[in-house]
mmCIF file of C-alpha atoms (C1' of nucleotides) in Angstrom:
data_model
loop_
_atom_site.group_PDB
_atom_site.id
_atom_site.type_symbol
_atom_site.label_atom_id
_atom_site.label_comp_id
_atom_site.label_asym_id
_atom_site.label_seq_id
_atom_site.Cartn_x
_atom_site.Cartn_y
_atom_site.Cartn_z
ATOM 1 C CA MET A 1 65.967 -23.535 23.482
ATOM 2 C CA PRO A 2 63.238 -25.782 22.612
ATOM 3 C CA GLY A 3 63.441 -27.739 19.711
ATOM 4 C CA PRO A 4 63.446 -29.056 17.468
ATOM 5 C CA ILE A 5 60.037 -30.900 16.146
ATOM 6 C CA ALA A 6 59.250 -33.441 13.998
ATOM 7 C CA HIS A 7 55.715 -34.017 12.608
ATOM 8 C CA LEU A 8 55.286 -37.238 11.591
ATOM 9 C CA ASP A 9 52.253 -37.838 8.988
ATOM 10 C CA LEU A 10 50.986 -41.520 7.755
ATOM 11 C CA ASP A 11 50.639 -40.961 4.414
ATOM 12 C CA ALA A 12 47.018 -40.982 2.806
ATOM 13 C CA PHE A 13 46.673 -43.142 6.226
ATOM 14 C CA PHE A 14 42.401 -45.391 6.111
ATOM 15 C CA ALA A 15 43.366 -45.920 2.419
ATOM 16 C CA SER A 16 47.036 -47.566 3.133
ATOM 17 C CA VAL A 17 45.471 -49.578 5.316
ATOM 18 C CA GLU A 18 42.934 -51.149 3.017
ATOM 19 C CA LEU A 19 46.177 -51.371 0.655
ATOM 20 C CA SER A 20 48.390 -53.557 3.373
ATOM 21 C CA ARG A 21 44.699 -55.616 3.819
ATOM 22 C CA ARG A 22 43.801 -56.274 -0.280
ATOM 23 C CA PRO A 23 47.094 -55.284 -2.024
ATOM 24 C CA GLU A 24 45.637 -56.701 -4.854
ATOM 25 C CA LEU A 25 44.626 -53.014 -5.189
ATOM 26 C CA LYS A 26 47.971 -51.660 -5.808
ATOM 27 C CA GLY A 27 48.174 -49.528 -7.892
ATOM 28 C CA LEU A 28 44.249 -48.864 -8.414
ATOM 29 C CA PRO A 29 42.579 -45.575 -7.473
ATOM 30 C CA VAL A 30 40.692 -46.123 -3.942
ATOM 31 C CA ILE A 31 39.278 -44.154 -1.996
ATOM 32 C CA VAL A 32 37.822 -45.642 1.009
ATOM 33 C CA ALA A 33 33.994 -43.768 2.129
ATOM 34 C CA GLY A 34 30.729 -44.415 3.136
ATOM 35 C CA SER A 35 27.767 -45.803 1.340
ATOM 36 C CA GLY A 36 24.763 -43.700 2.224
ATOM 37 C CA PRO A 37 23.396 -41.134 -0.696
ATOM 38 C CA ARG A 38 24.737 -39.044 2.072
ATOM 39 C CA ALA A 39 28.327 -39.775 2.529
ATOM 40 C CA VAL A 40 31.370 -38.356 1.551
ATOM 41 C CA VAL A 41 35.076 -39.610 1.493
ATOM 42 C CA THR A 42 37.611 -39.213 3.862
ATOM 43 C CA THR A 43 39.981 -40.925 2.168
ATOM 44 C CA ALA A 44 41.957 -41.528 -1.179
ATOM 45 C CA SER A 45 44.683 -43.795 -2.772
ATOM 46 C CA TYR A 46 47.141 -41.357 -4.506
ATOM 47 C CA GLU A 47 46.247 -42.516 -7.192
ATOM 48 C CA ALA A 48 42.792 -41.821 -6.949
ATOM 49 C CA ARG A 49 43.670 -38.420 -6.238
ATOM 50 C CA LEU A 50 45.673 -37.444 -9.686
ATOM 51 C CA PHE A 51 41.632 -37.585 -10.955
ATOM 52 C CA GLY A 52 40.618 -34.954 -8.711
ATOM 53 C CA ILE A 53 39.409 -36.925 -5.706
ATOM 54 C CA GLY A 54 39.605 -35.740 -2.156
ATOM 55 C CA SER A 55 39.276 -35.816 1.338
ATOM 56 C CA ALA A 56 35.287 -34.715 2.468
ATOM 57 C CA MET A 57 34.435 -34.489 -1.128
ATOM 58 C CA PRO A 58 30.514 -36.392 -1.685
ATOM 59 C CA ALA A 59 30.695 -39.439 -2.903
ATOM 60 C CA SER A 60 28.609 -39.646 -5.638
ATOM 61 C CA LYS A 61 31.385 -37.483 -7.297
ATOM 62 C CA ALA A 62 34.110 -39.412 -6.296
ATOM 63 C CA LYS A 63 32.778 -41.934 -8.581
ATOM 64 C CA ARG A 64 31.436 -39.452 -11.309
ATOM 65 C CA LEU A 65 35.368 -38.733 -11.411
ATOM 66 C CA CYS A 66 36.301 -41.619 -11.453
ATOM 67 C CA ARG A 67 34.242 -44.931 -12.154
ATOM 68 C CA ASP A 68 36.992 -47.729 -11.761
ATOM 69 C CA ALA A 69 37.434 -46.166 -8.045
ATOM 70 C CA VAL A 70 36.995 -49.027 -5.708
ATOM 71 C CA ILE A 71 35.232 -47.444 -3.395
ATOM 72 C CA ILE A 72 36.221 -49.538 0.491
ATOM 73 C CA ALA A 73 33.471 -49.212 3.503
ATOM 74 C CA PRO A 74 35.803 -47.117 7.538
ATOM 75 C CA ASN A 75 37.208 -49.733 8.962
ATOM 76 C CA PHE A 76 38.025 -47.703 12.415
ATOM 77 C CA ASP A 77 38.808 -51.032 14.786
ATOM 78 C CA ALA A 78 41.572 -51.516 11.855
ATOM 79 C CA TYR A 79 42.967 -47.912 11.699
ATOM 80 C CA ARG A 80 42.803 -47.865 15.939
ATOM 81 C CA GLU A 81 44.852 -51.334 15.378
ATOM 82 C CA VAL A 82 47.850 -49.537 13.641
ATOM 83 C CA SER A 83 47.958 -46.512 14.503
ATOM 84 C CA ARG A 84 48.341 -48.459 18.347
ATOM 85 C CA ALA A 85 51.565 -50.254 15.909
ATOM 86 C CA VAL A 86 52.591 -47.299 14.311
ATOM 87 C CA MET A 87 52.413 -44.827 17.669
ATOM 88 C CA LEU A 88 54.293 -47.894 19.241
ATOM 89 C CA VAL A 89 57.438 -47.634 16.891
ATOM 90 C CA ILE A 90 57.662 -44.008 17.588
ATOM 91 C CA GLY A 91 57.708 -44.682 21.282
ATOM 92 C CA ASN A 92 60.365 -47.145 20.556
ATOM 93 C CA HIS A 93 62.541 -44.512 19.096
ATOM 94 C CA ILE A 94 61.621 -41.057 20.983
ATOM 95 C CA GLU A 95 61.001 -40.291 24.342
ATOM 96 C CA ARG A 96 58.573 -37.405 24.060
ATOM 97 C CA PHE A 97 55.544 -37.189 21.133
ATOM 98 C CA GLU A 98 52.979 -35.360 21.036
ATOM 99 C CA GLN A 99 49.797 -37.880 19.634
ATOM 100 C CA LEU A 100 47.229 -35.599 17.167
ATOM 101 C CA GLY A 101 44.077 -37.755 15.531
ATOM 102 C CA ILE A 102 44.587 -41.774 14.270
ATOM 103 C CA ASP A 103 47.799 -40.306 11.863
ATOM 104 C CA GLU A 104 49.815 -38.329 12.685
ATOM 105 C CA ALA A 105 52.605 -36.980 15.928
ATOM 106 C CA PHE A 106 54.491 -34.288 16.877
ATOM 107 C CA LEU A 107 57.760 -35.670 18.093
ATOM 108 C CA ASP A 108 60.615 -34.076 20.832
ATOM 109 C CA LEU A 109 63.989 -34.680 19.118
ATOM 110 C CA GLU A 110 65.841 -32.142 21.861
ATOM 111 C CA GLY A 111 69.116 -33.365 22.446
ATOM 112 C CA LEU A 112 69.148 -36.026 20.032
ATOM 113 C CA HIS A 113 72.952 -36.414 18.255
ATOM 114 C CA SER A 114 71.718 -35.932 15.106
ATOM 115 C CA PRO A 115 67.295 -35.858 14.467
ATOM 116 C CA LYS A 116 67.774 -36.012 10.659
ATOM 117 C CA ALA A 117 68.827 -39.654 10.513
ATOM 118 C CA ALA A 118 67.032 -40.590 13.389
ATOM 119 C CA MET A 119 63.836 -39.532 11.616
ATOM 120 C CA ARG A 120 65.299 -41.449 9.056
ATOM 121 C CA ARG A 121 65.690 -44.195 10.670
ATOM 122 C CA LEU A 122 61.866 -44.510 12.502
ATOM 123 C CA VAL A 123 60.811 -44.186 8.976
ATOM 124 C CA GLY A 124 62.435 -47.494 8.040
ATOM 125 C CA ASP A 125 60.120 -48.482 10.978
ATOM 126 C CA ILE A 126 57.275 -47.907 10.805
ATOM 127 C CA TYR A 127 57.652 -49.456 7.289
ATOM 128 C CA ASP A 128 58.895 -52.200 8.211
ATOM 129 C CA GLN A 129 56.747 -53.400 11.232
ATOM 130 C CA THR A 130 53.404 -51.776 10.111
ATOM 131 C CA ALA A 131 53.336 -51.248 6.192
ATOM 132 C CA MET A 132 53.070 -47.860 7.226
ATOM 133 C CA ARG A 133 54.550 -44.631 4.772
ATOM 134 C CA ALA A 134 54.793 -41.369 6.242
ATOM 135 C CA SER A 135 55.547 -38.255 5.801
ATOM 136 C CA ILE A 136 57.962 -35.921 7.915
ATOM 137 C CA GLY A 137 58.478 -32.229 8.812
ATOM 138 C CA ILE A 138 61.348 -30.626 10.923
ATOM 139 C CA GLY A 139 61.467 -27.188 12.082
ATOM 140 C CA PRO A 140 62.328 -25.188 15.341
ATOM 141 C CA ASN A 141 58.103 -25.130 16.531
ATOM 142 C CA ARG A 142 55.053 -27.433 15.443
ATOM 143 C CA LEU A 143 53.669 -25.119 13.102
ATOM 144 C CA VAL A 144 56.975 -25.506 10.821
ATOM 145 C CA ALA A 145 57.453 -29.153 11.316
ATOM 146 C CA LYS A 146 53.268 -29.701 10.172
ATOM 147 C CA VAL A 147 54.006 -26.977 6.666
ATOM 148 C CA ALA A 148 57.093 -28.414 6.311
ATOM 149 C CA SER A 149 55.764 -32.236 6.761
ATOM 150 C CA ASP A 150 52.783 -31.610 4.122
ATOM 151 C CA ALA A 151 55.090 -29.899 1.833
ATOM 152 C CA GLU A 152 56.644 -32.988 0.405
ATOM 153 C CA LYS A 153 54.322 -35.969 0.592
ATOM 154 C CA PRO A 154 53.500 -38.500 -0.100
ATOM 155 C CA ASN A 155 57.158 -39.830 1.436
ATOM 156 C CA GLY A 156 58.124 -36.394 2.488
ATOM 157 C CA PHE A 157 61.170 -35.837 3.949
ATOM 158 C CA VAL A 158 61.571 -32.029 4.579
ATOM 159 C CA VAL A 159 64.226 -29.960 7.274
ATOM 160 C CA LEU A 160 63.043 -25.930 7.342
ATOM 161 C CA THR A 161 63.746 -23.154 9.958
ATOM 162 C CA ALA A 162 61.439 -20.566 10.619
ATOM 163 C CA ASP A 163 63.171 -17.621 7.617
ATOM 164 C CA GLU A 164 62.655 -20.557 5.252
ATOM 165 C CA ALA A 165 59.963 -21.788 4.967
ATOM 166 C CA ARG A 166 58.834 -17.250 5.137
ATOM 167 C CA HIS A 167 61.068 -17.511 2.006
ATOM 168 C CA ARG A 168 59.436 -20.347 0.911
ATOM 169 C CA PHE A 169 55.534 -20.309 1.616
ATOM 170 C CA ALA A 170 55.397 -16.852 0.788
ATOM 171 C CA GLY A 171 52.786 -16.707 -2.308
ATOM 172 C CA SER A 172 50.743 -19.242 -0.309
ATOM 173 C CA PRO A 173 47.500 -18.931 0.134
ATOM 174 C CA VAL A 174 47.152 -17.820 4.011
ATOM 175 C CA SER A 175 45.270 -21.562 4.209
ATOM 176 C CA LEU A 176 48.609 -23.130 3.969
ATOM 177 C CA VAL A 177 49.125 -22.242 7.424
ATOM 178 C CA PRO A 178 46.709 -25.166 10.237
ATOM 179 C CA GLY A 179 44.330 -22.572 11.731
ATOM 180 C CA ILE A 180 44.109 -20.986 8.698
ATOM 181 C CA GLY A 181 40.755 -22.179 7.262
ATOM 182 C CA PRO A 182 37.872 -21.811 4.863
ATOM 183 C CA ARG A 183 36.178 -18.791 7.236
ATOM 184 C CA THR A 184 39.404 -16.833 7.816
ATOM 185 C CA SER A 185 39.984 -17.425 4.061
ATOM 186 C CA GLU A 186 37.383 -15.607 2.938
ATOM 187 C CA ARG A 187 37.473 -13.050 5.221
ATOM 188 C CA LEU A 188 41.437 -12.074 4.799
ATOM 189 C CA GLY A 189 40.600 -12.532 1.313
ATOM 190 C CA GLU A 190 37.864 -9.167 1.633
ATOM 191 C CA MET A 191 40.877 -7.094 3.333
ATOM 192 C CA ALA A 192 42.956 -8.529 -0.396
ATOM 193 C CA ILE A 193 44.864 -10.600 1.847
ATOM 194 C CA THR A 194 44.766 -13.653 0.561
ATOM 195 C CA THR A 195 48.955 -14.516 0.850
ATOM 196 C CA LEU A 196 51.178 -15.216 3.204
ATOM 197 C CA ALA A 197 53.735 -12.252 2.339
ATOM 198 C CA GLN A 198 50.419 -9.909 3.083
ATOM 199 C CA LEU A 199 49.906 -11.513 5.547
ATOM 200 C CA ARG A 200 52.467 -11.208 7.262
ATOM 201 C CA ALA A 201 53.045 -7.051 5.614
ATOM 202 C CA ALA A 202 49.227 -6.252 6.562
ATOM 203 C CA ASP A 203 47.794 -4.080 9.435
ATOM 204 C CA GLU A 204 47.961 -5.429 12.465
ATOM 205 C CA ASP A 205 45.311 -2.650 14.110
ATOM 206 C CA ALA A 206 43.563 -3.602 11.407
ATOM 207 C CA LEU A 207 43.068 -7.351 11.236
ATOM 208 C CA ILE A 208 42.714 -6.190 14.990
ATOM 209 C CA GLU A 209 40.046 -4.213 14.171
ATOM 210 C CA ARG A 210 37.953 -7.449 11.780
ATOM 211 C CA PHE A 211 39.354 -10.496 13.800
ATOM 212 C CA GLY A 212 39.474 -8.976 17.378
ATOM 213 C CA ALA A 213 42.348 -8.225 19.854
ATOM 214 C CA ARG A 214 43.733 -12.100 20.275
ATOM 215 C CA GLN A 215 42.839 -13.328 17.057
ATOM 216 C CA GLY A 216 44.745 -10.509 15.339
ATOM 217 C CA PRO A 217 48.466 -10.997 16.544
ATOM 218 C CA ALA A 218 47.917 -14.296 15.810
ATOM 219 C CA LEU A 219 47.588 -14.480 12.147
ATOM 220 C CA ILE A 220 50.951 -12.142 11.304
ATOM 221 C CA ALA A 221 52.556 -14.230 14.358
ATOM 222 C CA LEU A 222 51.048 -17.187 12.402
ATOM 223 C CA ALA A 223 52.179 -16.294 8.716
ATOM 224 C CA CYS A 224 55.679 -15.392 9.788
ATOM 225 C CA PHE A 225 55.906 -19.269 10.936
ATOM 226 C CA GLU A 226 56.003 -18.773 14.478
ATOM 227 C CA ALA A 227 54.940 -20.942 17.694
ATOM 228 C CA SER A 228 55.246 -22.501 20.399
ATOM 229 C CA ALA A 229 57.981 -25.686 20.382
ATOM 230 C CA GLU A 230 55.472 -27.431 23.879
ATOM 231 C CA LEU A 231 54.484 -30.635 23.869
ATOM 232 C CA VAL A 232 51.277 -31.988 25.259
ATOM 233 C CA THR A 233 52.506 -35.608 25.975
ATOM 234 C CA ASP A 234 50.183 -36.721 28.093
ATOM 235 C CA ARG A 235 46.486 -35.396 25.931
ATOM 236 C CA GLU A 236 43.637 -36.382 27.869
ATOM 237 C CA ALA A 237 40.180 -36.324 25.747
ATOM 238 C CA VAL A 238 37.480 -34.272 27.753
ATOM 239 C CA SER A 239 34.095 -35.093 25.674
ATOM 240 C CA GLU A 240 32.010 -37.649 23.586
ATOM 241 C CA SER A 241 29.832 -37.486 21.514
ATOM 242 C CA ARG A 242 27.669 -39.403 18.943
ATOM 243 C CA GLU A 243 26.388 -38.386 15.263
ATOM 244 C CA THR A 244 24.134 -39.412 12.175
ATOM 245 C CA THR A 245 23.017 -38.242 9.514
ATOM 246 C CA PHE A 246 19.542 -39.231 8.729
ATOM 247 C CA ASP A 247 19.758 -40.573 4.064
ATOM 248 C CA ARG A 248 16.423 -38.775 3.733
ATOM 249 C CA ASP A 249 14.854 -35.648 6.166
ATOM 250 C CA ILE A 250 12.760 -36.464 9.148
ATOM 251 C CA ASN A 251 10.302 -33.953 10.136
ATOM 252 C CA SER A 252 8.482 -36.527 13.404
ATOM 253 C CA GLY A 253 9.631 -36.027 16.777
ATOM 254 C CA ASP A 254 8.670 -39.214 17.449
ATOM 255 C CA GLU A 255 11.033 -40.314 15.057
ATOM 256 C CA LEU A 256 13.937 -38.102 15.914
ATOM 257 C CA GLU A 257 13.332 -39.536 19.464
ATOM 258 C CA THR A 258 13.807 -42.694 17.895
ATOM 259 C CA GLU A 259 16.809 -42.291 16.871
ATOM 260 C CA LEU A 260 18.933 -39.986 19.247
ATOM 261 C CA LYS A 261 17.670 -42.922 21.769
ATOM 262 C CA LEU A 262 20.429 -45.317 19.674
ATOM 263 C CA LEU A 263 22.846 -43.343 20.017
ATOM 264 C CA ALA A 264 23.094 -42.185 23.561
ATOM 265 C CA ALA A 265 22.985 -45.914 24.304
ATOM 266 C CA GLU A 266 26.018 -46.303 22.158
ATOM 267 C CA LEU A 267 27.200 -43.302 23.365
ATOM 268 C CA ALA A 268 26.504 -45.130 27.387
ATOM 269 C CA ARG A 269 27.978 -48.385 27.105
ATOM 270 C CA ALA A 270 31.165 -46.271 24.831
ATOM 271 C CA LEU A 271 31.792 -44.250 28.134
ATOM 272 C CA ASN A 272 31.414 -47.673 30.508
ATOM 273 C CA GLN A 273 33.577 -49.173 28.727
ATOM 274 C CA SER A 274 36.121 -46.219 28.447
ATOM 275 C CA GLY A 275 34.996 -45.181 32.665
ATOM 276 C CA ARG A 276 34.621 -41.410 31.906
ATOM 277 C CA ARG A 277 31.550 -39.341 33.165
ATOM 278 C CA GLY A 278 30.534 -35.637 32.237
ATOM 279 C CA ARG A 279 28.278 -32.825 33.924
ATOM 280 C CA THR A 280 27.329 -31.836 30.759
ATOM 281 C CA ILE A 281 24.840 -33.189 27.533
ATOM 282 C CA ARG A 282 24.179 -31.468 25.203
ATOM 283 C CA ILE A 283 22.355 -32.455 21.762
ATOM 284 C CA LYS A 284 23.009 -30.889 17.864
ATOM 285 C CA VAL A 285 21.062 -30.842 15.288
ATOM 286 C CA ARG A 286 21.470 -29.765 11.850
ATOM 287 C CA LEU A 287 18.134 -28.706 10.057
ATOM 288 C CA ASP A 288 17.923 -28.960 6.030
ATOM 289 C CA ASP A 289 18.926 -24.908 5.256
ATOM 290 C CA TRP A 290 23.200 -26.665 7.662
ATOM 291 C CA THR A 291 21.714 -24.307 10.180
ATOM 292 C CA THR A 292 22.998 -25.871 12.821
ATOM 293 C CA VAL A 293 22.513 -25.426 16.812
ATOM 294 C CA THR A 294 23.038 -27.059 20.148
ATOM 295 C CA ARG A 295 21.626 -27.285 23.852
ATOM 296 C CA ALA A 296 23.605 -28.576 26.109
ATOM 297 C CA ARG A 297 23.068 -28.172 29.987
ATOM 298 C CA THR A 298 24.678 -29.258 33.186
ATOM 299 C CA ILE A 299 23.680 -31.189 35.508
ATOM 300 C CA PRO A 300 24.846 -31.560 39.766
ATOM 301 C CA THR A 301 26.671 -34.707 38.985
ATOM 302 C CA LEU A 302 28.894 -36.714 36.474
ATOM 303 C CA THR A 303 26.214 -39.436 35.118
ATOM 304 C CA ASN A 304 27.644 -41.785 32.257
ATOM 305 C CA GLU A 305 23.753 -43.826 32.630
ATOM 306 C CA TYR A 306 22.668 -44.178 29.314
ATOM 307 C CA GLY A 307 18.468 -43.089 31.040
ATOM 308 C CA VAL A 308 20.210 -39.586 33.254
ATOM 309 C CA ILE A 309 21.601 -38.841 29.795
ATOM 310 C CA ILE A 310 18.584 -39.419 27.518
ATOM 311 C CA ALA A 311 16.355 -38.359 30.080
ATOM 312 C CA VAL A 312 18.585 -34.713 29.471
ATOM 313 C CA ALA A 313 19.003 -35.086 26.113
ATOM 314 C CA ILE A 314 14.758 -35.577 25.303
ATOM 315 C CA ALA A 315 14.504 -32.688 27.382
ATOM 316 C CA LEU A 316 16.463 -30.586 24.841
ATOM 317 C CA LEU A 317 15.090 -31.717 21.371
ATOM 318 C CA ARG A 318 11.594 -30.530 22.604
ATOM 319 C CA GLU A 319 12.704 -27.633 23.679
ATOM 320 C CA TYR A 320 14.074 -26.672 20.520
ATOM 321 C CA ALA A 321 11.770 -28.520 18.874
ATOM 322 C CA PRO A 322 13.322 -27.968 15.375
ATOM 323 C CA GLN A 323 10.515 -26.190 12.239
ATOM 324 C CA ARG A 324 12.694 -26.864 9.722
ATOM 325 C CA PRO A 325 13.125 -31.248 8.788
ATOM 326 C CA VAL A 326 16.460 -32.163 10.319
ATOM 327 C CA ARG A 327 19.087 -34.029 8.126
ATOM 328 C CA LEU A 328 21.073 -35.001 11.576
ATOM 329 C CA VAL A 329 21.144 -35.435 15.437
ATOM 330 C CA GLY A 330 23.871 -35.980 17.685
ATOM 331 C CA VAL A 331 24.480 -36.409 21.381
ATOM 332 C CA GLY A 332 27.369 -36.059 23.655
ATOM 333 C CA VAL A 333 28.753 -35.547 26.999
ATOM 334 C CA ALA A 334 30.886 -32.881 28.252
ATOM 335 C CA GLY A 335 33.268 -31.517 31.434
ATOM 336 C CA PHE A 336 35.639 -34.973 31.792
ATOM 337 C CA VAL A 337 37.061 -34.158 34.808
ATOM 338 C CA PRO A 338 40.556 -36.397 34.664
ATOM 339 C CA ARG A 339 40.384 -40.190 36.301
ATOM 340 C CA GLN A 340 42.522 -39.132 39.143
ATOM 341 C CA GLN A 341 39.854 -36.419 40.401
ATOM 342 C CA SER A 342 36.655 -37.931 39.768
ATOM 343 C CA GLY A 343 35.559 -39.493 42.943
ATOM 344 C CA GLN A 344 36.026 -36.751 45.135
ATOM 345 C CA LEU A 345 33.881 -34.245 42.326
ATOM 346 C CA GLU A 346 30.638 -36.712 42.125
ATOM 347 C CA LEU A 347 29.196 -34.585 45.420
ATOM 348 C CA PRO A 348 26.941 -32.560 44.007
ATOM 349 C CA LEU A 349 28.275 -28.892 43.145
ATOM 350 C CA GLY A 350 26.278 -25.700 42.641
ATOM 351 C CA LEU A 351 24.595 -26.128 45.609
ATOM 352 C CA PRO A 352 25.623 -22.777 48.917
ATOM 353 C CA ALA A 353 28.425 -24.146 51.018
ATOM 354 C CA ALA A 354 26.818 -25.205 54.408
ATOM 355 C "C1'" DT B 1 25.180 -32.442 -6.921
ATOM 356 C "C1'" DC B 2 25.187 -30.007 -2.244
ATOM 357 C "C1'" DT B 3 27.724 -30.673 2.772
ATOM 358 C "C1'" DG B 4 30.213 -37.414 7.220
ATOM 359 C "C1'" DG B 5 31.301 -38.478 12.229
ATOM 360 C "C1'" DG B 6 34.807 -37.207 16.300
ATOM 361 C "C1'" DG B 7 36.885 -34.040 18.136
ATOM 362 C "C1'" DT B 8 39.355 -29.258 20.129
ATOM 363 C "C1'" DC B 9 39.571 -24.333 20.871
ATOM 364 C "C1'" DC B 10 37.693 -20.062 20.970
ATOM 365 C "C1'" DT B 11 34.817 -16.305 21.109
ATOM 366 C "C1'" DG B 12 30.872 -13.632 23.087
ATOM 367 C "C1'" DT B 13 26.546 -13.396 25.753
ATOM 368 C "C1'" DT B 14 23.913 -14.557 29.971
ATOM 369 C "C1'" DC B 15 23.410 -15.592 35.186
ATOM 370 C "C1'" DC B 16 24.352 -15.282 39.050
ATOM 371 C "C1'" DG B 17 26.365 -14.099 43.507
ATOM 372 C "C1'" DC B 18 30.173 -10.901 46.252
ATOM 373 C "C1'" DT C 1 19.452 -0.296 51.046
ATOM 374 C "C1'" DC C 2 20.594 -0.038 45.882
ATOM 375 C "C1'" DT C 3 22.821 -0.388 42.263
ATOM 376 C "C1'" DG C 4 27.606 -1.401 39.754
ATOM 377 C "C1'" DG C 5 32.204 -3.760 38.948
ATOM 378 C "C1'" DC C 6 33.340 -7.741 38.425
ATOM 379 C "C1'" DG C 7 35.086 -12.907 37.760
ATOM 380 C "C1'" DG C 8 32.693 -17.500 37.175
ATOM 381 C "C1'" DA C 9 30.183 -20.392 34.685
ATOM 382 C "C1'" DA C 10 27.448 -21.735 32.036
ATOM 383 C "C1'" DC C 11 25.968 -21.785 26.968
ATOM 384 C "C1'" DA C 12 25.542 -21.115 22.241
ATOM 385 C "C1'" DG C 13 27.960 -20.798 17.992
ATOM 386 C "C1'" DG C 14 31.696 -21.088 15.315
ATOM 387 C "C1'" DA C 15 36.091 -21.715 12.827
ATOM 388 C "C1'" DC C 16 39.332 -25.493 12.877
ATOM 389 C "C1'" DC C 17 41.453 -30.027 12.528
ATOM 390 C "C1'" DC C 18 41.513 -34.822 10.735
#
DNA sequence: TCTGGGGTCCTGTTCCGC
DNA sequence: TCTGGCGGAACAGGACCC
């Protein structure tokens, strides 16, 4: 039996990085958010959370909730740098770990003499070397570890078996577990299932009828805290994109194409820098009524060239021809191949063999 | 007072070739 | 020759995550 697994989560990460750069703000409600009229909060310090401010909240609302909040524009380069430093510390302690996003990781604790003591030392080292606080959850699989790290943050340190997790969170809303978001919560609510205990006891056939043969049983497994303990230690990106929300909705096709060109240029620059290429080019358009449309086209050869990307993107946009004001456009390239294979797959595909 | 940006994964549909 | 089944690839949308 594999395991145990630890989940490490950096507390209020973006805000913590800002506070370490500007110690005079310590103790104040700090919000990291963009500046436009449609900006949202990316991270709030724990002082700001006392005012009811949370992630994904419109910045305008956050300001109303706390007039004295210090608002700081996000600086992703700085966050990436601190993230790298933290991951280096983790790598010095733990052989196998899987980074997720910028501020968390799963750690394979198998074979460690005293996993808890090892995690205490790791958290101490991370703080000493980067000034970042982390919460730790330890469990038999990723799901238990993740929920455990969330349970008592900031500075949390929670160790649970699956059985203990089932008991401790029996009365918690189904959305406590990762994988059950707002939409699934709502649909479960329509079946009078709101807590994890209710989901665990739910009729599997009814769930299958409602959610399908795969997702139905998967929901019960989530409620039982059954999950894989496997880590994916060598994750490679499969797509990259750029998108922007306008301060005001846009009606003109010319203006949309101008924006699309800027985004495609930035995307091509990034792809060239990382040496990544893909065959599928997609656009994304969000209308003023929040409907989101994507269109994609796969071309015969791998590309990261601006000229190719923008030509396909504009063709897709013209074919779609939005009939309502547009609040967001985006462009992306997908279908990356693992780097060692990319040489072979450059041949035109989709042609009948000779 | 509406709701960012950058991703991943899954599902259902359609199309095409065998 | 016609038809149906099947599987894979592409595509669109949706849910979710940080």
